[in-house]
Amino acid sequence: MLKKLIKYEWKAVWKVLLIINAFTVITTIIGMLLLRTLEGNISEVSRSSAILLFALYYITIIGVSLAMTIYVGIRFYHNFYTDEGYLMHTLPVTKRQLVLSKLLVHSVCEWITQLLVMISLGILLLPLMVEVLEVPGLTMSSLISEWMDLIHDASISLPAFLAVTLVSAVIGTFSGTLAIYCAIVLGQTFHRHRVMGSILCYIGIYCLIQSVTSVLMMPQMLYIQSTDFNPMSYLTNTITTISIASLFLGIVWYCITLYMMNKKLNLE
Amino acid sequence: MSYLLETNTLYKYYEKKKTPALNGLTLAIPQGRIIGLLGPNGSGKTTLIKLINGLLTPTSGSLTINGMPPGIESKSVISYLPERTCLQSSMRVSELVAFFADFYQDFSVEKAYRMLASLEIHPDARLKTLSKGAREKVQLILVMSRNARLYILDEPIAGVDPAARDYILKTIISNYQEDATILLSTHLISDIENILDDVILIKDGSILLYAPAEQIREQRGMSLDAYFREVFAC
């Protein structure tokens, strides 16, 4: 049944995924075309234009990431807690299967969105800084060699670093998506204004995540001031710490979501 | 005697309301009956139906369907028609048929398409392009295309014209197994009283009367509709 739920969820969301990510692709293409016109033409005007382009691009990218996250929340709410919930909650499937189907599909949507954003950043922002804005001492080869040196100094292999980053991204997305679900199910316990209740719960959850992360990051803050500070080690340790916190909190959000759907469902 | 549906001192309180929506309701429904769940608005009909379907959590008391509490097993034997359109409006009718066929083993695709054809509803049409009446009919067709043990129909004829009511009632009567039970909630009694085997009158969350329809008519010397008006006169 889980496969069937995933199939129908994917069918329901893929068009929205396509539209949202089309913004990233189109913005990137426009940015690349503008970048070409700026190359070799570094006047003050073109420099200002490049900064403006950078700002607009940044807003679009933030907007795209935010749009996907908001859509995931709306989809979960609409499918389970509005009229559609009368069908979804009467299907002969477990609540666990309902939540997992949404979680897997929505996480894939988030990953695709984030991946495209990162690719876009890579192909647009680096050339913008290096070739157009001409940041002093910054070339593509210098960036890459400096990065490789940092990895070498941090005693971590490139595949290991990439693996840590990838696992962190996976856990982070799962946990972030579950936090949205958790806020929505908690919002349903409000007598009135349940959507507003969900938003308030999300703000509360967000504050909790920030607090837990800050406490766990304290040793890292001390490490910054130490004499043997290495940015790559700092980055790896930070990613690992945040991943562990995300994993723990993700399990908490998942348990709350399932409990509320199993024991406290009230479609009024 | 084993019952298809049993409730025992079932209570349901909604938050911030002092009076219960269901007030210690005890009920046992056998199989093979068409039962009218009748009562005025706010009497607890929909609350009971939602509890049976697992859409609400009872405050206290127990409820079993086929001997089991609401869950996967009960959902696979109940075919539920809610009072509102619960289908995704962006889906095509054919996709909805496939959806039901995928999730309900007792769903008959052939029966669904036959009923759709009789109503001239094109399978390629998206639900959102259909009229309100047509959308309700699609939903009813999907529900009645199952060979369920218990059909729960919440206000299936409310808000539709008399001709559509006839079609809906005809569809209900001609598409269920003899050993299945239909629990039909409505306050439009005159339209359905001829098809009912039994009647449950519900008031303020309690059972006022549960008796065969014919017995009520004979003992009271009036139609169910007239009796309903007498009992629930304001």
Coordinates of C-alpha atoms in Angstrom, one line a residue:
Chain A
M1 CA 0.0 0.0 0.0
L2 CA 2.9 2.3 0.7
K3 CA 4.0 2.1 -2.9
K4 CA 0.5 3.0 -4.1
L5 CA 0.4 6.0 -1.7
I6 CA 3.8 7.2 -3.0
K7 CA 2.6 6.8 -6.6
Y8 CA -0.5 8.9 -6.1
E9 CA 1.4 11.5 -4.0
W10 CA 4.0 11.8 -6.7
K11 CA 1.3 12.2 -9.3
A12 CA -0.2 15.0 -7.2
V13 CA 2.9 17.0 -6.7
W14 CA 5.2 16.6 -9.7
K15 CA 3.7 19.5 -11.6
V16 CA 4.2 21.9 -8.8
L17 CA 7.7 20.7 -8.3
L18 CA 8.3 21.3 -12.0
I19 CA 6.9 24.8 -11.9
I20 CA 8.8 25.8 -8.8
N21 CA 12.1 24.5 -10.1
A22 CA 11.5 26.1 -13.5
F23 CA 12.1 29.4 -11.7
T24 CA 15.5 28.3 -10.6
V25 CA 16.4 27.1 -14.1
I26 CA 15.1 30.2 -15.9
T27 CA 16.7 32.6 -13.4
T28 CA 20.0 30.8 -13.8
I29 CA 19.8 30.9 -17.6
I30 CA 19.0 34.6 -17.6
G31 CA 21.8 35.2 -15.1
M32 CA 24.3 33.3 -17.4
L33 CA 23.3 35.4 -20.4
L34 CA 23.7 38.6 -18.4
L35 CA 27.0 37.4 -17.1
R36 CA 28.3 36.9 -20.6
T37 CA 27.4 40.5 -21.5
L38 CA 29.2 41.7 -18.5
E39 CA 32.5 39.8 -19.1
G40 CA 35.3 42.0 -20.3
N41 CA 33.2 45.1 -19.8
I42 CA 33.9 46.0 -16.1
S43 CA 32.7 49.5 -15.9
E44 CA 31.2 50.9 -12.7
V45 CA 27.8 50.6 -14.3
S46 CA 28.2 46.9 -15.1
R47 CA 29.7 46.3 -11.7
S48 CA 26.5 47.9 -10.1
S49 CA 24.4 45.8 -12.5
A50 CA 26.2 42.7 -11.4
I51 CA 25.5 43.4 -7.7
L52 CA 21.8 44.1 -8.5
L53 CA 21.7 40.9 -10.5
F54 CA 23.2 39.1 -7.5
A55 CA 20.6 40.5 -5.2
L56 CA 17.7 39.6 -7.4
Y57 CA 19.0 36.2 -8.0
Y58 CA 19.5 35.7 -4.3
I59 CA 15.8 36.7 -3.6
T60 CA 14.6 34.3 -6.3
I61 CA 16.6 31.4 -4.9
I62 CA 15.4 32.0 -1.4
G63 CA 11.8 32.3 -2.8
V64 CA 12.1 29.0 -4.6
S65 CA 13.3 27.2 -1.5
L66 CA 10.7 28.8 0.6
A67 CA 7.9 28.1 -1.9
M68 CA 8.7 24.4 -1.9
T69 CA 8.7 24.2 1.9
I70 CA 5.4 26.1 2.1
Y71 CA 3.9 23.9 -0.6
V72 CA 4.9 20.7 1.3
G73 CA 3.0 22.1 4.4
I74 CA 0.0 23.1 2.4
R75 CA -0.2 19.7 0.7
F76 CA 0.0 17.8 3.9
Y77 CA -2.6 20.0 5.6
H78 CA -4.9 20.0 2.6
N79 CA -4.7 16.3 2.0
F80 CA -5.2 15.2 5.6
Y81 CA -7.1 18.0 7.4
T82 CA -9.6 19.4 4.9
D83 CA -12.3 17.6 2.9
E84 CA -9.7 15.4 1.2
G85 CA -8.9 14.0 4.7
Y86 CA -12.3 12.2 4.7
L87 CA -10.9 10.0 1.9
M88 CA -7.3 9.7 3.0
H89 CA -8.1 8.8 6.6
T90 CA -10.7 6.1 5.5
L91 CA -8.3 4.3 3.1
P92 CA -7.3 0.9 4.4
V93 CA -3.8 1.9 5.2
T94 CA -1.9 2.7 8.4
K95 CA -1.2 6.3 9.6
R96 CA 2.5 5.3 9.4
Q97 CA 2.1 4.6 5.7
L98 CA 0.2 7.8 5.1
V99 CA 2.9 9.9 6.8
L100 CA 5.8 8.0 5.2
S101 CA 4.4 8.3 1.7
K102 CA 4.2 12.0 2.2
L103 CA 7.6 12.2 3.8
L104 CA 9.4 10.3 1.1
V105 CA 7.8 12.2 -1.8
H106 CA 8.1 15.6 -0.2
S107 CA 11.7 15.0 0.8
V108 CA 12.6 14.0 -2.8
C109 CA 10.9 17.3 -3.9
E110 CA 13.0 19.3 -1.4
W111 CA 16.2 17.5 -2.4
I112 CA 15.6 18.2 -6.1
T113 CA 14.9 21.8 -5.3
Q114 CA 18.0 22.2 -3.1
L115 CA 20.2 20.4 -5.7
L116 CA 19.1 22.7 -8.5
V117 CA 19.7 25.7 -6.2
M118 CA 23.3 24.5 -5.4
I119 CA 24.0 23.7 -9.1
S120 CA 22.7 27.2 -10.0
L121 CA 24.9 28.8 -7.3
G122 CA 27.9 26.9 -8.6
I123 CA 27.5 27.9 -12.2
L124 CA 26.4 31.5 -11.6
L125 CA 27.8 32.9 -8.4
L126 CA 31.4 31.6 -8.7
P127 CA 32.0 33.1 -12.2
L128 CA 30.2 36.3 -11.0
M129 CA 32.6 36.8 -8.1
V130 CA 35.7 35.6 -10.0
E131 CA 35.3 36.9 -13.5
V132 CA 32.9 39.9 -13.2
L133 CA 33.3 41.4 -9.8
E134 CA 37.0 40.4 -9.9
V135 CA 37.4 40.0 -6.1
P136 CA 41.2 40.6 -5.5
G137 CA 43.3 37.4 -5.5
L138 CA 40.3 35.2 -6.3
T139 CA 40.4 32.9 -9.3
M140 CA 38.6 29.6 -9.9
S141 CA 41.8 27.6 -9.7
S142 CA 42.8 29.4 -6.4
L143 CA 39.4 28.6 -4.9
I144 CA 39.7 24.9 -5.8
S145 CA 43.3 24.5 -4.6
E146 CA 42.5 26.3 -1.3
W147 CA 39.6 24.1 -0.7
M148 CA 41.6 20.9 -1.4
D149 CA 44.3 22.2 1.0
L150 CA 41.8 22.7 3.7
I151 CA 40.4 19.2 3.3
H152 CA 44.0 17.8 3.4
D153 CA 44.8 19.8 6.5
A154 CA 41.6 18.6 8.2
S155 CA 42.7 14.9 7.8
I156 CA 39.4 14.1 6.0
S157 CA 39.2 12.6 2.6
L158 CA 37.2 14.3 -0.1
P159 CA 34.8 11.3 -0.4
A160 CA 34.3 11.2 3.4
F161 CA 33.6 14.9 3.4
L162 CA 31.1 14.6 0.6
A163 CA 29.5 11.6 2.3
V164 CA 29.1 13.5 5.5
T165 CA 27.5 16.4 3.6
L166 CA 25.2 14.2 1.7
V167 CA 24.0 12.3 4.8
S168 CA 23.5 15.6 6.6
A169 CA 21.4 16.9 3.7
V170 CA 19.2 13.8 3.7
I171 CA 18.7 13.9 7.5
G172 CA 18.2 17.6 7.5
T173 CA 15.5 17.4 4.8
F174 CA 13.7 14.5 6.5
S175 CA 13.8 16.3 9.9
G176 CA 12.7 19.7 8.4
T177 CA 9.8 18.1 6.6
L178 CA 8.7 16.2 9.7
A179 CA 8.9 19.5 11.7
I180 CA 6.3 21.0 9.3
Y181 CA 4.1 17.9 9.7
C182 CA 4.4 18.0 13.4
A183 CA 3.4 21.7 13.5
I184 CA 0.4 21.0 11.4
V185 CA -0.9 18.1 13.5
L186 CA -0.3 20.1 16.7
G187 CA -2.2 23.1 15.1
Q188 CA -5.2 20.8 14.8
T189 CA -5.5 20.7 18.6
F190 CA -6.5 24.3 18.5
H191 CA -10.2 24.9 19.0
R192 CA -10.3 27.6 16.3
H193 CA -7.9 29.1 13.7
R194 CA -6.1 25.9 13.2
V195 CA -4.0 27.1 10.4
M196 CA -2.8 30.0 12.5
G197 CA -2.2 27.5 15.3
S198 CA 0.0 25.4 13.0
I199 CA 2.0 28.5 12.1
L200 CA 2.5 29.3 15.8
C201 CA 3.5 25.7 16.5
Y202 CA 6.0 25.9 13.7
I203 CA 7.5 29.1 15.1
G204 CA 7.8 27.3 18.5
I205 CA 9.4 24.2 16.9
Y206 CA 11.8 26.4 15.0
C207 CA 12.8 28.2 18.2
L208 CA 13.3 24.8 19.9
I209 CA 15.5 23.6 17.0
Q210 CA 17.6 26.8 17.2
S211 CA 18.0 26.4 20.9
V212 CA 19.1 22.8 20.8
T213 CA 21.5 23.5 17.9
S214 CA 23.0 26.5 19.7
V215 CA 23.7 24.4 22.9
L216 CA 25.2 21.6 20.8
M217 CA 27.4 24.1 18.9
M218 CA 29.0 25.5 22.0
P219 CA 32.1 23.2 21.8
Q220 CA 32.5 24.3 18.2
M221 CA 32.5 27.9 19.2
L222 CA 35.3 27.2 21.6
Y223 CA 37.2 25.4 18.8
I224 CA 37.1 28.6 16.7
Q225 CA 39.2 30.3 19.3
S226 CA 41.8 27.5 19.5
T227 CA 45.2 27.7 18.0
D228 CA 44.8 24.5 15.8
F229 CA 41.6 25.8 14.2
N230 CA 41.0 24.4 10.7
P231 CA 37.9 25.7 8.8
M232 CA 37.3 22.3 7.2
S233 CA 37.4 20.4 10.5
Y234 CA 35.1 23.1 11.9
L235 CA 32.7 22.6 9.0
T236 CA 32.7 18.8 9.2
N237 CA 32.2 18.8 13.0
T238 CA 29.4 21.4 12.6
I239 CA 27.7 19.3 9.9
T240 CA 28.0 16.2 12.0
T241 CA 26.6 17.9 15.2
I242 CA 23.7 19.4 13.3
S243 CA 22.9 16.1 11.7
I244 CA 22.8 14.3 15.0
A245 CA 20.5 17.0 16.4
S246 CA 18.4 16.8 13.3
L247 CA 18.1 13.0 13.5
F248 CA 17.1 13.1 17.1
L249 CA 14.6 15.9 16.6
G250 CA 13.3 14.3 13.4
I251 CA 12.4 11.1 15.4
V252 CA 10.6 13.3 18.0
W253 CA 8.6 15.1 15.3
Y254 CA 7.8 11.8 13.6
C255 CA 6.5 10.2 16.9
I256 CA 4.4 13.2 17.7
T257 CA 2.9 13.3 14.2
L258 CA 2.0 9.6 14.3
Y259 CA 0.6 9.8 17.8
M260 CA -1.6 12.8 17.0
M261 CA -2.9 11.2 13.8
N262 CA -3.5 7.8 15.5
K263 CA -5.0 9.0 18.8
K264 CA -6.1 12.6 18.5
L265 CA -7.6 12.8 15.0
N266 CA -10.6 15.0 15.0
L267 CA -11.9 16.0 11.5
E268 CA -14.7 18.3 12.6
Chain B
M1 CA -26.2 -13.1 17.4
S2 CA -23.2 -11.4 16.0
Y3 CA -23.5 -7.8 15.0
L4 CA -21.7 -5.9 12.2
L5 CA -21.5 -2.7 14.3
E6 CA -21.6 -2.3 18.0
T7 CA -21.1 0.7 20.2
N8 CA -21.1 0.6 24.0
T9 CA -21.7 3.8 26.1
L10 CA -20.1 5.9 23.5
Y11 CA -19.4 9.5 24.5
K12 CA -18.0 12.3 22.4
Y13 CA -17.4 15.8 23.7
Y14 CA -16.2 18.5 21.5
E15 CA -13.9 21.0 23.1
K16 CA -15.6 24.0 24.8
K17 CA -19.0 22.5 24.5
K18 CA -20.6 21.4 27.8
T19 CA -23.1 19.0 26.3
P20 CA -21.8 15.9 24.6
A21 CA -22.3 15.3 20.9
L22 CA -22.8 11.6 21.7
N23 CA -24.2 10.9 25.1
G24 CA -23.4 7.3 26.2
L25 CA -24.7 5.8 22.9
T26 CA -25.2 2.0 22.9
L27 CA -26.1 0.4 19.6
A28 CA -25.9 -3.0 17.8
I29 CA -26.5 -3.2 14.1
P30 CA -26.9 -6.5 12.3
Q31 CA -26.0 -7.3 8.7
G32 CA -28.3 -7.3 5.8
R33 CA -30.4 -4.3 6.8
I34 CA -31.1 -0.8 5.3
I35 CA -31.1 1.4 8.3
G36 CA -32.1 5.1 8.4
L37 CA -30.2 7.1 10.9
L38 CA -32.6 9.9 11.4
G39 CA -32.5 13.0 13.5
P40 CA -32.5 16.8 13.3
N41 CA -29.4 18.8 12.6
G42 CA -26.9 18.7 15.5
S43 CA -28.4 15.5 16.9
G44 CA -25.2 13.5 16.6
K45 CA -25.7 11.6 13.3
T46 CA -22.5 12.8 11.6
T47 CA -20.5 12.5 14.8
L48 CA -21.5 8.8 15.1
I49 CA -20.6 8.2 11.4
K50 CA -17.2 9.9 11.8
L51 CA -16.5 7.8 14.9
I52 CA -17.3 4.6 13.0
N53 CA -15.0 5.7 10.2
G54 CA -12.1 6.6 12.6
L55 CA -12.3 10.3 11.6
L56 CA -13.0 11.3 15.2
T57 CA -11.6 9.9 18.5
P58 CA -14.3 9.0 21.1
T59 CA -14.0 10.7 24.5
S60 CA -15.0 7.4 26.1
G61 CA -16.8 4.1 25.4
S62 CA -16.1 1.4 22.8
L63 CA -17.0 0.9 19.2
T64 CA -16.4 -2.2 17.0
I65 CA -17.0 -3.0 13.4
N66 CA -17.1 -6.7 12.6
G67 CA -15.6 -7.2 16.1
M68 CA -12.7 -4.9 15.5
P69 CA -12.1 -1.3 16.6
P70 CA -11.8 1.3 13.7
G71 CA -8.6 0.5 11.8
I72 CA -7.3 -1.0 8.5
E73 CA -9.6 -4.0 8.8
S74 CA -12.7 -2.0 9.5
K75 CA -11.9 0.5 6.7
S76 CA -11.6 -2.3 4.2
V77 CA -15.2 -3.5 4.9
I78 CA -16.8 0.0 5.2
S79 CA -17.7 2.0 2.1
Y80 CA -18.2 5.6 3.3
L81 CA -19.9 8.5 1.5
P82 CA -19.1 11.7 3.4
E83 CA -21.5 14.7 3.3
R84 CA -18.8 16.6 1.4
T85 CA -16.8 16.1 -1.7
C86 CA -13.6 14.4 -0.5
L87 CA -12.1 13.7 -3.9
Q88 CA -9.1 15.6 -5.3
S89 CA -10.7 18.0 -7.8
S90 CA -7.7 18.0 -10.1
M91 CA -8.0 14.3 -10.8
R92 CA -9.8 12.8 -13.8
V93 CA -12.7 10.5 -13.2
S94 CA -10.8 7.6 -14.7
E95 CA -7.9 8.4 -12.3
L96 CA -10.3 8.3 -9.4
V97 CA -11.6 4.9 -10.5
A98 CA -8.1 3.6 -10.7
F99 CA -7.4 5.1 -7.2
F100 CA -10.3 3.3 -5.7
A101 CA -9.4 0.1 -7.5
D102 CA -5.9 0.3 -6.2
F103 CA -6.8 0.7 -2.6
Y104 CA -10.0 -1.3 -2.2
Q105 CA -9.9 -5.0 -3.1
D106 CA -13.7 -5.1 -3.3
F107 CA -14.0 -2.3 -5.8
S108 CA -15.5 -3.2 -9.2
V109 CA -14.1 -1.1 -12.0
E110 CA -16.6 -2.6 -14.4
K111 CA -19.5 -1.5 -12.2
A112 CA -18.1 2.0 -11.8
Y113 CA -17.7 2.5 -15.6
R114 CA -21.1 1.1 -16.2
M115 CA -22.7 3.6 -13.8
L116 CA -20.6 6.5 -15.2
A117 CA -21.7 5.6 -18.8
S118 CA -25.4 5.5 -17.7
L119 CA -25.0 9.0 -16.4
E120 CA -22.9 10.1 -19.5
I121 CA -20.0 11.2 -17.3
H122 CA -16.9 11.1 -19.4
P123 CA -14.1 9.2 -17.7
D124 CA -11.5 11.7 -19.0
A125 CA -13.3 14.7 -17.4
R126 CA -11.5 16.3 -14.5
L127 CA -13.6 16.5 -11.4
K128 CA -13.3 20.2 -11.1
T129 CA -14.9 20.7 -14.6
L130 CA -18.1 18.8 -13.5
S131 CA -21.1 20.4 -11.9
K132 CA -21.7 20.0 -8.2
G133 CA -24.4 17.4 -8.8
A134 CA -22.2 15.4 -11.2
R135 CA -19.3 15.5 -8.7
E136 CA -21.6 14.1 -6.0
K137 CA -22.8 11.4 -8.3
V138 CA -19.2 10.4 -9.2
Q139 CA -18.5 10.1 -5.5
L140 CA -21.6 8.0 -4.9
I141 CA -20.7 5.8 -7.9
L142 CA -17.2 5.2 -6.4
V143 CA -18.7 4.3 -3.0
M144 CA -21.4 2.0 -4.4
S145 CA -19.0 0.2 -6.8
R146 CA -17.5 -1.5 -3.8
N147 CA -18.8 -4.8 -2.5
A148 CA -18.5 -3.6 1.1
R149 CA -20.1 -5.2 4.2
L150 CA -21.2 -1.8 5.6
Y151 CA -22.1 1.2 3.5
I152 CA -22.3 4.4 5.5
L153 CA -23.9 7.2 3.5
D154 CA -24.0 10.6 5.2
E155 CA -26.7 12.8 3.8
P156 CA -26.5 11.4 0.3
I157 CA -29.6 13.2 -1.0
A158 CA -29.2 16.6 0.7
G159 CA -28.8 19.5 -1.6
V160 CA -29.8 17.7 -4.8
D161 CA -32.9 18.1 -7.0
P162 CA -35.7 15.5 -6.8
A163 CA -34.7 13.8 -10.0
A164 CA -31.1 13.3 -8.7
R165 CA -32.5 12.0 -5.4
D166 CA -34.3 9.3 -7.3
Y167 CA -31.2 8.4 -9.2
I168 CA -29.1 8.3 -6.0
L169 CA -31.6 6.1 -4.2
K170 CA -32.0 3.8 -7.2
T171 CA -28.2 3.5 -7.3
I172 CA -28.0 2.7 -3.6
I173 CA -30.7 0.0 -3.8
S174 CA -29.4 -1.7 -6.9
N175 CA -25.7 -1.8 -6.0
Y176 CA -25.3 -3.5 -2.7
Q177 CA -25.0 -7.1 -1.6
E178 CA -28.0 -8.6 0.2
D179 CA -26.0 -9.5 3.2
A180 CA -24.5 -6.0 3.5
T181 CA -25.9 -3.3 5.7
I182 CA -26.6 0.3 4.7
L183 CA -26.6 3.0 7.3
L184 CA -28.1 6.0 5.7
S185 CA -28.2 9.4 7.5
T186 CA -30.6 12.0 6.5
H187 CA -33.3 14.4 7.6
L188 CA -35.2 14.1 4.3
I189 CA -37.3 11.2 5.5
S190 CA -40.1 11.2 3.0
D191 CA -37.7 10.5 0.1
I192 CA -36.2 7.4 1.7
E193 CA -38.7 6.0 4.0
N194 CA -39.9 3.3 1.6
I195 CA -36.5 1.8 1.3
L196 CA -35.8 1.5 5.0
D197 CA -35.9 -1.8 7.0
D198 CA -35.1 -0.2 10.3
V199 CA -35.0 3.3 11.8
I200 CA -32.7 4.8 14.4
L201 CA -34.0 8.0 15.8
I202 CA -31.2 10.0 17.4
K203 CA -31.7 13.1 19.6
D204 CA -29.1 15.0 21.6
G205 CA -26.6 12.3 21.1
S206 CA -28.8 9.5 22.4
I207 CA -30.9 6.8 20.8
L208 CA -34.5 7.8 21.0
L209 CA -35.8 4.8 19.1
Y210 CA -34.4 1.8 17.2
A211 CA -37.1 -0.3 15.6
P212 CA -38.2 -1.7 12.2
A213 CA -39.8 0.9 10.0
E214 CA -42.9 -1.2 9.4
Q215 CA -43.4 -1.6 13.1
I216 CA -43.3 2.2 13.7
R217 CA -45.8 2.8 10.9
E218 CA -48.2 0.2 12.3
Q219 CA -47.9 1.2 15.9
R220 CA -48.1 4.9 15.4
G221 CA -50.5 4.8 12.5
M222 CA -48.5 7.4 10.5
S223 CA -45.6 7.6 8.1
L224 CA -42.1 7.8 9.3
D225 CA -41.9 11.4 8.0
A226 CA -45.0 12.4 10.0
Y227 CA -43.7 10.6 13.1
F228 CA -40.4 12.3 12.7
R229 CA -42.1 15.7 12.5
E230 CA -44.2 14.9 15.6
V231 CA -41.1 13.7 17.7
F232 CA -38.9 16.6 16.7
A233 CA -41.5 19.4 16.5
C234 CA -39.9 22.7 17.6

